[in-house]
Amino acid sequence: MDLKEIRSQFPILSQTVNGKPLVYFDNAATTQKPNTVIDIVNEYHSRWNANVHRGVHQLSNVCTDAAEAAREKIARFINAAASDEIIFTQGTTDSINLVAETFGRAFIKPGDEILVSQTEHHSNFVPWQQIALRYNARFVVFDCHDSGEWDMNDFYAKINAKTKLVAVGHVSNALGTVNPIKDVIDKAHSLGIPVLVDGAQAIQHIPVDVQALDVDFYVFSGHKIYGPTGIGVLYAKTQWLEALPPYRYGGEMISKVTNTYSEFNNLPYKFEAGTPNYIGQIGFGAAIDFISQFEVQQIATYEHKLLRYAEQKLSDLEGVVIYGKSDEKAAVVSFLIDGIHPYDLGVLLDKTGIAVRTGNHCAQPLMTRLGIFGTVRASFAFYNTFEEIDYFAEMLRKIIPMLK
Ligand code: PLP
């Protein structure tokens, strides 16, 4: 991969922050956008904008075709069996709420159980907890080890005939752990239980094949894979999309409406009520085109080298504790420095142009389990460089004595 060429396609990367060249290590929160994404969003707003699906005129048809082409691209990218299995949502959080609300309404009864892991992002925790409360079901959490890896014995002990759904993350946003989701899916399926996988932190880092995984629901956000904000995907097997009731009601999701009843539209539109974020979809499609120029495996290998390099550099510093000790990790390093508040470190790093995230990373149950309130998190994308990590380590070396 030609890094210089890749970086030149992301205009934000060549700017300064606080008078210093930007070092953007907050990619798990959101990724930056290449020119192709920025340009296409601008082009469709300035040249082609018209509402989709219901038009007879040219602009509407152009937008409709481009928005639907994005659905096809995403289906191919994750190897879905059909593009109708791709539902556009506002993002990962919206996708999970869609499944939690509709699955809950259709299938969750008092005494049922919903099983999640201790390491989930709040987006894949709170919706299930609240659905369980609403239907008098049990919300069951399986444990992780101190390393951040799942305690699979606890998973095997807690899944049972009462479990109605398992919801787990592919990659931990807080620690970077790549989780053994295939083992979870295979075990759940042996008991006839469907599995939702939160792919928000996996889709941009590792190849995802939903048919090979045999996963029932797989969700992710456009903005974490170089696309626009406000657009995301719910992939679901056709059998589930047919079995679930609609999420929201309104235009587009109906085929017939009378004073007394309504008939719902075919897939995927049954789950896409109202005017969709069609320009977001088009931008998302451009992001998929962008990333498809590379092998996702090639990206993963490079990012893994960045990760191990950063971990090594951090370990050389006194008082650093790294959280998330797994052989299988995506490009996230979470750490604390003895006696220093993560927030103070984040603020001083910002003064040097380095953007990291501090806090609980929307994973309070995990932080509680690890006995900490938060960490500093540096998360990498394939436009980051070893030189940026050297600079990061050098700045930490200067900042640490100032905060002690
Ligand atoms: N799940 C994980 C693992 C995440 O990292 C995030 C965002 O950080 C989300 C869900 C929520 O994604 P969004 O805010 O795009 O809905």
CSV table of C-alpha atoms and ligand atoms in Angstrom, one decimal:
chain,number,residue,atom,x,y,z
A,1,MET,CA,0.0,0.0,0.0
A,2,ASP,CA,1.3,3.5,-0.9
A,3,LEU,CA,0.7,5.3,2.4
A,4,LYS,CA,1.6,8.7,1.0
A,5,GLU,CA,-0.9,8.3,-1.7
A,6,ILE,CA,-3.6,7.0,0.7
A,7,ARG,CA,-3.1,9.9,3.1
A,8,SER,CA,-3.3,12.4,0.3
A,9,GLN,CA,-6.9,11.2,-0.4
A,10,PHE,CA,-7.9,12.3,3.2
A,11,PRO,CA,-7.8,16.2,3.2
A,12,ILE,CA,-8.3,16.4,7.0
A,13,LEU,CA,-5.0,14.6,7.6
A,14,SER,CA,-2.9,17.4,6.2
A,15,GLN,CA,-4.2,20.0,8.6
A,16,THR,CA,-2.7,21.3,11.8
A,17,VAL,CA,-4.4,21.3,15.3
A,18,ASN,CA,-3.1,23.6,18.0
A,19,GLY,CA,-0.4,24.6,15.6
A,20,LYS,CA,0.9,21.0,15.2
A,21,PRO,CA,0.3,18.5,12.4
A,22,LEU,CA,-2.8,16.4,13.2
A,23,VAL,CA,-2.2,12.9,14.5
A,24,TYR,CA,-5.6,11.3,14.4
A,25,PHE,CA,-5.8,8.3,16.7
A,26,ASP,CA,-9.5,8.4,17.4
A,27,ASN,CA,-10.6,6.1,14.6
A,28,ALA,CA,-12.7,3.8,16.7
A,29,ALA,CA,-15.0,6.8,17.4
A,30,THR,CA,-15.2,7.8,13.8
A,31,THR,CA,-12.9,7.5,10.7
A,32,GLN,CA,-11.9,10.3,8.4
A,33,LYS,CA,-13.4,10.6,4.9
A,34,PRO,CA,-11.6,10.3,1.5
A,35,ASN,CA,-12.2,12.8,-1.2
A,36,THR,CA,-14.3,10.4,-3.2
A,37,VAL,CA,-16.9,10.3,-0.3
A,38,ILE,CA,-16.8,14.0,0.3
A,39,ASP,CA,-17.1,14.8,-3.4
A,40,ILE,CA,-20.0,12.4,-4.1
A,41,VAL,CA,-22.0,13.8,-1.2
A,42,ASN,CA,-21.4,17.3,-2.5
A,43,GLU,CA,-22.2,16.3,-6.1
A,44,TYR,CA,-25.5,14.7,-5.2
A,45,HIS,CA,-26.5,17.7,-3.1
A,46,SER,CA,-25.5,20.2,-5.7
A,47,ARG,CA,-26.5,18.5,-8.9
A,48,TRP,CA,-28.9,15.6,-8.5
A,49,ASN,CA,-30.8,16.0,-5.3
A,50,ALA,CA,-34.4,14.7,-5.4
A,51,ASN,CA,-36.4,12.3,-3.2
A,52,VAL,CA,-36.0,8.7,-4.1
A,53,HIS,CA,-38.3,5.9,-5.2
A,54,ARG,CA,-41.5,7.9,-5.9
A,55,GLY,CA,-40.3,10.1,-8.7
A,56,VAL,CA,-41.0,10.0,-12.4
A,57,HIS,CA,-38.4,12.6,-13.2
A,58,GLN,CA,-34.7,12.3,-14.0
A,59,LEU,CA,-33.2,13.6,-10.8
A,60,SER,CA,-35.3,11.3,-8.6
A,61,ASN,CA,-34.3,8.3,-10.8
A,62,VAL,CA,-30.6,9.2,-10.7
A,63,CYS,CA,-30.7,9.4,-6.9
A,64,THR,CA,-32.7,6.2,-6.6
A,65,ASP,CA,-30.3,4.3,-8.8
A,66,ALA,CA,-27.2,5.5,-6.9
A,67,ALA,CA,-28.8,4.8,-3.5
A,68,GLU,CA,-29.9,1.3,-4.6
A,69,ALA,CA,-26.4,0.6,-6.1
A,70,ALA,CA,-25.0,1.3,-2.7
A,71,ARG,CA,-27.2,-1.4,-1.3
A,72,GLU,CA,-25.8,-3.9,-3.9
A,73,LYS,CA,-22.2,-2.8,-3.1
A,74,ILE,CA,-22.6,-3.4,0.6
A,75,ALA,CA,-24.3,-6.8,0.0
A,76,ARG,CA,-21.3,-7.8,-2.1
A,77,PHE,CA,-18.8,-6.4,0.5
A,78,ILE,CA,-20.2,-8.7,3.3
A,79,ASN,CA,-21.3,-11.5,0.9
A,80,ALA,CA,-25.0,-11.3,1.8
A,81,ALA,CA,-27.1,-13.8,-0.2
A,82,ALA,CA,-29.3,-10.9,-1.5
A,83,SER,CA,-29.3,-7.1,-1.5
A,84,ASP,CA,-32.8,-7.2,0.1
A,85,GLU,CA,-31.1,-8.4,3.2
A,86,ILE,CA,-29.4,-5.0,3.6
A,87,ILE,CA,-31.6,-2.6,5.5
A,88,PHE,CA,-30.4,1.0,5.7
A,89,THR,CA,-30.6,2.5,9.2
A,90,GLN,CA,-29.1,5.6,11.0
A,91,GLY,CA,-26.2,3.5,12.3
A,92,THR,CA,-25.2,0.6,14.5
A,93,THR,CA,-27.3,1.9,17.4
A,94,ASP,CA,-30.4,2.3,15.3
A,95,SER,CA,-29.9,-1.2,13.7
A,96,ILE,CA,-29.7,-2.8,17.2
A,97,ASN,CA,-32.7,-0.9,18.4
A,98,LEU,CA,-34.6,-2.1,15.3
A,99,VAL,CA,-33.9,-5.7,16.1
A,100,ALA,CA,-34.4,-5.4,19.8
A,101,GLU,CA,-37.8,-3.7,19.4
A,102,THR,CA,-39.2,-5.9,16.7
A,103,PHE,CA,-37.7,-9.2,18.0
A,104,GLY,CA,-38.9,-8.3,21.5
A,105,ARG,CA,-42.5,-7.6,20.3
A,106,ALA,CA,-42.6,-10.8,18.2
A,107,PHE,CA,-40.7,-13.3,20.3
A,108,ILE,CA,-39.8,-12.3,23.9
A,109,LYS,CA,-42.1,-13.6,26.7
A,110,PRO,CA,-41.9,-13.6,30.5
A,111,GLY,CA,-39.2,-16.0,31.7
A,112,ASP,CA,-37.2,-15.9,28.4
A,113,GLU,CA,-33.5,-15.0,28.5
A,114,ILE,CA,-31.4,-12.6,26.4
A,115,LEU,CA,-27.7,-13.3,26.6
A,116,VAL,CA,-25.0,-10.7,26.0
A,117,SER,CA,-21.3,-10.4,26.9
A,118,GLN,CA,-19.7,-8.2,29.6
A,119,THR,CA,-17.6,-6.4,27.0
A,120,GLU,CA,-20.4,-4.9,24.9
A,121,HIS,CA,-20.7,-1.2,23.9
A,122,HIS,CA,-23.8,0.3,25.5
A,123,SER,CA,-25.5,0.2,22.1
A,124,ASN,CA,-25.5,-3.6,22.3
A,125,PHE,CA,-26.3,-3.8,26.0
A,126,VAL,CA,-28.9,-1.2,27.0
A,127,PRO,CA,-31.5,-2.0,24.2
A,128,TRP,CA,-31.5,-5.7,25.3
A,129,GLN,CA,-31.6,-4.8,29.0
A,130,GLN,CA,-34.6,-2.6,28.4
A,131,ILE,CA,-36.4,-5.1,26.2
A,132,ALA,CA,-35.9,-7.8,28.9
A,133,LEU,CA,-37.3,-5.4,31.5
A,134,ARG,CA,-40.3,-4.6,29.3
A,135,TYR,CA,-41.3,-8.2,28.7
A,136,ASN,CA,-40.3,-9.6,32.2
A,137,ALA,CA,-37.5,-11.6,30.6
A,138,ARG,CA,-34.1,-12.1,32.1
A,139,PHE,CA,-31.1,-10.2,30.9
A,140,VAL,CA,-28.1,-12.4,31.3
A,141,VAL,CA,-24.4,-11.3,30.9
A,142,PHE,CA,-21.6,-13.7,30.4
A,143,ASP,CA,-18.2,-12.8,31.9
A,144,CYS,CA,-14.8,-11.9,30.5
A,145,HIS,CA,-11.3,-12.5,31.8
A,146,ASP,CA,-9.1,-9.8,33.1
A,147,SER,CA,-7.4,-9.9,29.7
A,148,GLY,CA,-10.7,-8.7,28.2
A,149,GLU,CA,-11.2,-12.0,26.4
A,150,TRP,CA,-14.5,-13.7,26.8
A,151,ASP,CA,-14.9,-16.4,29.4
A,152,MET,CA,-16.3,-19.0,27.1
A,153,ASN,CA,-17.0,-21.4,29.9
A,154,ASP,CA,-19.3,-18.9,31.4
A,155,PHE,CA,-20.9,-18.5,28.0
A,156,TYR,CA,-21.5,-22.2,27.7
A,157,ALA,CA,-22.8,-22.3,31.2
A,158,LYS,CA,-25.3,-19.5,30.6
A,159,ILE,CA,-26.7,-20.3,27.2
A,160,ASN,CA,-29.7,-22.7,27.6
A,161,ALA,CA,-33.1,-23.6,26.3
A,162,LYS,CA,-34.6,-20.3,27.7
A,163,THR,CA,-32.2,-18.2,25.7
A,164,LYS,CA,-34.1,-16.5,22.9
A,165,LEU,CA,-31.3,-14.4,21.4
A,166,VAL,CA,-27.5,-13.9,21.8
A,167,ALA,CA,-26.1,-10.4,21.1
A,168,VAL,CA,-22.4,-9.9,21.0
A,169,GLY,CA,-19.7,-7.6,19.6
A,170,HIS,CA,-17.3,-8.8,16.9
A,171,VAL,CA,-14.5,-6.5,18.1
A,172,SER,CA,-14.4,-4.7,21.4
A,173,ASN,CA,-14.4,-0.9,20.9
A,174,ALA,CA,-12.8,-0.3,24.3
A,175,LEU,CA,-10.0,-3.0,24.2
A,176,GLY,CA,-9.7,-4.1,20.5
A,177,THR,CA,-10.2,-7.8,21.3
A,178,VAL,CA,-11.4,-9.8,18.3
A,179,ASN,CA,-14.0,-12.1,19.8
A,180,PRO,CA,-14.6,-15.8,18.9
A,181,ILE,CA,-18.0,-15.0,17.4
A,182,LYS,CA,-18.0,-18.1,15.2
A,183,ASP,CA,-17.9,-20.3,18.3
A,184,VAL,CA,-20.8,-18.4,19.8
A,185,ILE,CA,-22.8,-18.6,16.6
A,186,ASP,CA,-22.2,-22.4,16.2
A,187,LYS,CA,-23.2,-23.1,19.8
A,188,ALA,CA,-26.3,-20.9,19.7
A,189,HIS,CA,-27.4,-22.5,16.4
A,190,SER,CA,-27.0,-26.0,17.9
A,191,LEU,CA,-29.7,-24.9,20.3
A,192,GLY,CA,-31.8,-23.1,17.6
A,193,ILE,CA,-31.0,-19.6,19.0
A,194,PRO,CA,-30.3,-16.6,16.7
A,195,VAL,CA,-27.3,-14.4,17.1
A,196,LEU,CA,-26.9,-10.7,16.5
A,197,VAL,CA,-23.3,-9.5,16.0
A,198,ASP,CA,-22.3,-5.8,16.5
A,199,GLY,CA,-19.7,-5.3,13.7
A,200,ALA,CA,-19.2,-1.6,14.3
A,201,GLN,CA,-15.5,-2.1,15.1
A,202,ALA,CA,-14.9,-5.1,12.8
A,203,ILE,CA,-16.2,-4.1,9.4
A,204,GLN,CA,-13.3,-1.6,8.7
A,205,HIS,CA,-10.6,-3.9,10.0
A,206,ILE,CA,-11.2,-7.5,9.2
A,207,PRO,CA,-12.9,-9.3,6.3
A,208,VAL,CA,-16.6,-10.1,7.1
A,209,ASP,CA,-18.5,-12.8,5.2
A,210,VAL,CA,-22.0,-13.1,6.7
A,211,GLN,CA,-22.8,-16.4,4.9
A,212,ALA,CA,-19.6,-18.1,6.1
A,213,LEU,CA,-20.3,-16.8,9.7
A,214,ASP,CA,-23.9,-18.0,9.3
A,215,VAL,CA,-24.8,-15.0,11.4
A,216,ASP,CA,-28.5,-14.0,11.8
A,217,PHE,CA,-28.0,-10.3,12.2
A,218,TYR,CA,-24.9,-8.2,11.6
A,219,VAL,CA,-24.9,-4.4,12.1
A,220,PHE,CA,-22.4,-1.6,11.4
A,221,SER,CA,-22.1,2.2,10.8
A,222,GLY,CA,-21.0,4.0,7.7
A,223,HIS,CA,-19.0,6.6,9.6
A,224,LYS,CA,-16.6,4.1,11.0
A,225,ILE,CA,-15.7,2.7,7.6
A,226,TYR,CA,-14.7,6.0,5.9
A,227,GLY,CA,-18.4,6.9,5.0
A,228,PRO,CA,-20.7,9.6,6.1
A,229,THR,CA,-22.4,9.9,9.5
A,230,GLY,CA,-26.1,9.1,10.0
A,231,ILE,CA,-26.2,6.0,7.9
A,232,GLY,CA,-25.7,2.4,8.8
A,233,VAL,CA,-26.7,-1.1,8.0
A,234,LEU,CA,-28.7,-4.0,9.4
A,235,TYR,CA,-27.9,-7.2,7.6
A,236,ALA,CA,-30.4,-10.0,8.5
A,237,LYS,CA,-31.2,-13.3,7.0
A,238,THR,CA,-34.4,-13.1,4.8
A,239,GLN,CA,-36.2,-15.5,7.1
A,240,TRP,CA,-35.8,-13.1,10.0
A,241,LEU,CA,-36.7,-10.0,8.1
A,242,GLU,CA,-39.9,-11.8,7.0
A,243,ALA,CA,-40.7,-13.0,10.5
A,244,LEU,CA,-40.2,-9.7,12.3
A,245,PRO,CA,-42.9,-7.0,12.3
A,246,PRO,CA,-42.1,-3.5,10.9
A,247,TYR,CA,-40.1,-1.2,13.2
A,248,ARG,CA,-41.5,2.2,12.3
A,249,TYR,CA,-44.7,3.0,10.4
A,250,GLY,CA,-45.2,5.6,7.6
A,251,GLY,CA,-44.5,6.2,3.9
A,252,GLU,CA,-42.4,3.8,1.8
A,253,MET,CA,-42.9,0.8,4.2
A,254,ILE,CA,-46.4,0.1,3.0
A,255,SER,CA,-47.9,-1.4,-0.2
A,256,LYS,CA,-51.5,-0.6,0.5
A,257,VAL,CA,-53.3,1.6,3.0
A,258,THR,CA,-57.0,1.7,3.8
A,259,ASN,CA,-59.0,3.4,6.6
A,260,THR,CA,-59.0,0.1,8.5
A,261,TYR,CA,-55.7,-1.7,7.7
A,262,SER,CA,-52.4,-1.5,5.9
A,263,GLU,CA,-50.3,-4.0,4.0
A,264,PHE,CA,-46.6,-3.7,4.4
A,265,ASN,CA,-44.0,-3.4,1.6
A,266,ASN,CA,-41.6,-6.0,0.4
A,267,LEU,CA,-38.1,-6.3,1.7
A,268,PRO,CA,-36.0,-4.2,2.3
A,269,TYR,CA,-38.5,-1.3,2.3
A,270,LYS,CA,-40.7,-2.8,5.0
A,271,PHE,CA,-38.0,-1.6,7.5
A,272,GLU,CA,-37.3,1.7,5.8
A,273,ALA,CA,-40.2,4.0,6.7
A,274,GLY,CA,-40.0,7.7,5.6
A,275,THR,CA,-37.5,9.5,3.4
A,276,PRO,CA,-34.3,7.5,3.7
A,277,ASN,CA,-30.9,9.2,4.1
A,278,TYR,CA,-30.3,8.5,0.4
A,279,ILE,CA,-27.3,10.8,0.0
A,280,GLY,CA,-25.8,9.1,3.0
A,281,GLN,CA,-26.3,5.8,1.3
A,282,ILE,CA,-24.6,7.1,-1.8
A,283,GLY,CA,-21.7,8.3,0.3
A,284,PHE,CA,-21.6,4.9,2.0
A,285,GLY,CA,-21.4,3.2,-1.4
A,286,ALA,CA,-18.4,5.4,-2.3
A,287,ALA,CA,-16.7,4.5,0.9
A,288,ILE,CA,-17.2,0.8,0.1
A,289,ASP,CA,-15.7,1.5,-3.4
A,290,PHE,CA,-12.8,3.2,-1.7
A,291,ILE,CA,-12.0,0.4,0.7
A,292,SER,CA,-12.5,-2.2,-2.0
A,293,GLN,CA,-9.5,-0.9,-3.9
A,294,PHE,CA,-7.5,-2.8,-1.2
A,295,GLU,CA,-7.7,-6.3,0.3
A,296,VAL,CA,-9.3,-5.9,3.7
A,297,GLN,CA,-6.7,-8.6,4.9
A,298,GLN,CA,-3.9,-6.3,3.6
A,299,ILE,CA,-5.4,-3.4,5.7
A,300,ALA,CA,-5.7,-5.8,8.7
A,301,THR,CA,-2.1,-6.9,8.5
A,302,TYR,CA,-0.7,-3.3,8.3
A,303,GLU,CA,-3.0,-2.1,11.2
A,304,HIS,CA,-1.9,-5.1,13.3
A,305,LYS,CA,1.8,-4.0,12.8
A,306,LEU,CA,0.8,-0.5,13.9
A,307,LEU,CA,-0.9,-1.9,17.0
A,308,ARG,CA,2.0,-4.1,18.1
A,309,TYR,CA,4.4,-1.2,17.5
A,310,ALA,CA,2.3,1.1,19.6
A,311,GLU,CA,2.0,-1.5,22.4
A,312,GLN,CA,5.8,-1.9,22.4
A,313,LYS,CA,6.4,1.8,22.5
A,314,LEU,CA,3.9,2.3,25.4
A,315,SER,CA,5.4,-0.6,27.3
A,316,ASP,CA,8.8,1.1,27.2
A,317,LEU,CA,7.2,4.0,29.3
A,318,GLU,CA,7.2,3.8,33.0
A,319,GLY,CA,3.9,3.1,34.8
A,320,VAL,CA,1.9,2.2,31.7
A,321,VAL,CA,-0.7,-0.5,32.1
A,322,ILE,CA,-2.3,-1.8,28.8
A,323,TYR,CA,-5.8,-3.1,29.0
A,324,GLY,CA,-6.8,-5.8,26.5
A,325,LYS,CA,-4.2,-8.5,26.4
A,326,SER,CA,-5.2,-10.8,23.6
A,327,ASP,CA,-3.3,-12.3,20.7
A,328,GLU,CA,-6.4,-11.5,18.6
A,329,LYS,CA,-6.7,-7.7,18.5
A,330,ALA,CA,-7.8,-5.0,16.1
A,331,ALA,CA,-6.1,-1.6,16.0
A,332,VAL,CA,-7.0,-0.3,19.4
A,333,VAL,CA,-4.7,0.2,22.4
A,334,SER,CA,-6.2,1.2,25.7
A,335,PHE,CA,-4.0,2.1,28.6
A,336,LEU,CA,-3.6,4.0,31.9
A,337,ILE,CA,-0.5,5.6,33.3
A,338,ASP,CA,0.1,5.2,37.0
A,339,GLY,CA,-1.1,8.2,39.0
A,340,ILE,CA,-2.3,10.2,35.9
A,341,HIS,CA,-6.0,10.9,35.1
A,342,PRO,CA,-6.8,9.8,31.5
A,343,TYR,CA,-8.6,13.1,30.8
A,344,ASP,CA,-5.5,15.2,31.8
A,345,LEU,CA,-3.4,13.1,29.4
A,346,GLY,CA,-5.9,13.5,26.6
A,347,VAL,CA,-6.0,17.2,27.0
A,348,LEU,CA,-2.3,17.6,27.0
A,349,LEU,CA,-1.9,15.3,24.0
A,350,ASP,CA,-4.4,17.5,22.1
A,351,LYS,CA,-2.1,20.4,22.6
A,352,THR,CA,0.5,18.4,20.7
A,353,GLY,CA,-1.9,17.7,17.8
A,354,ILE,CA,-2.7,14.2,18.9
A,355,ALA,CA,-6.4,13.1,19.1
A,356,VAL,CA,-7.1,10.2,21.4
A,357,ARG,CA,-10.2,9.3,23.4
A,358,THR,CA,-10.5,9.1,27.1
A,359,GLY,CA,-13.2,7.7,29.4
A,360,ASN,CA,-15.3,4.6,29.6
A,361,HIS,CA,-15.8,4.3,25.8
A,362,CYS,CA,-19.5,3.6,26.3
A,363,ALA,CA,-18.6,0.3,28.0
A,364,GLN,CA,-19.3,1.0,31.7
A,365,PRO,CA,-20.1,-2.7,32.5
A,366,LEU,CA,-16.7,-3.7,31.1
A,367,MET,CA,-14.9,-0.9,33.0
A,368,THR,CA,-16.6,-2.0,36.2
A,369,ARG,CA,-15.6,-5.6,35.6
A,370,LEU,CA,-11.9,-4.5,35.1
A,371,GLY,CA,-12.1,-2.3,38.2
A,372,ILE,CA,-11.3,1.0,36.4
A,373,PHE,CA,-13.4,3.9,35.4
A,374,GLY,CA,-11.9,4.4,32.0
A,375,THR,CA,-8.7,4.4,29.9
A,376,VAL,CA,-6.9,6.4,27.3
A,377,ARG,CA,-7.6,4.9,23.9
A,378,ALA,CA,-5.5,5.3,20.8
A,379,SER,CA,-7.2,3.6,17.8
A,380,PHE,CA,-5.6,3.3,14.3
A,381,ALA,CA,-6.7,3.3,10.7
A,382,PHE,CA,-4.7,2.2,7.7
A,383,TYR,CA,-3.8,5.9,7.0
A,384,ASN,CA,-1.8,6.1,10.3
A,385,THR,CA,2.0,5.7,10.3
A,386,PHE,CA,4.8,4.4,12.4
A,387,GLU,CA,6.2,7.9,12.5
A,388,GLU,CA,3.0,9.1,14.1
A,389,ILE,CA,3.4,6.5,16.8
A,390,ASP,CA,7.0,7.5,17.4
A,391,TYR,CA,5.8,11.1,17.9
A,392,PHE,CA,3.0,9.9,20.2
A,393,ALA,CA,5.5,8.1,22.4
A,394,GLU,CA,7.9,11.1,22.4
A,395,MET,CA,5.1,13.4,23.5
A,396,LEU,CA,4.0,11.0,26.2
A,397,ARG,CA,7.6,11.0,27.5
A,398,LYS,CA,7.4,14.8,27.8
A,399,ILE,CA,3.9,15.0,29.2
A,400,ILE,CA,4.1,12.3,31.9
A,401,PRO,CA,6.6,14.1,34.2
A,402,MET,CA,4.4,17.3,33.9
A,403,LEU,CA,1.4,15.4,35.3
A,404,LYS,CA,3.2,13.5,38.1
B,1,PLP,N1,-21.0,-0.7,18.9
B,1,PLP,C1,-19.7,-0.5,19.0
B,1,PLP,C2,-18.7,-1.7,19.2
B,1,PLP,C3,-19.2,0.8,18.8
B,1,PLP,O1,-17.8,1.0,18.9
B,1,PLP,C4,-20.1,1.8,18.5
B,1,PLP,C5,-19.6,3.2,18.4
B,1,PLP,O2,-18.5,3.6,18.9
B,1,PLP,C6,-21.4,1.5,18.4
B,1,PLP,C7,-21.8,0.2,18.6
B,1,PLP,C8,-22.4,2.6,18.1
B,1,PLP,O3,-22.2,3.1,16.8
B,1,PLP,P1,-23.0,4.3,16.3
B,1,PLP,O4,-22.8,5.4,17.3
B,1,PLP,O5,-22.5,4.6,15.0
B,1,PLP,O6,-24.5,4.0,16.3
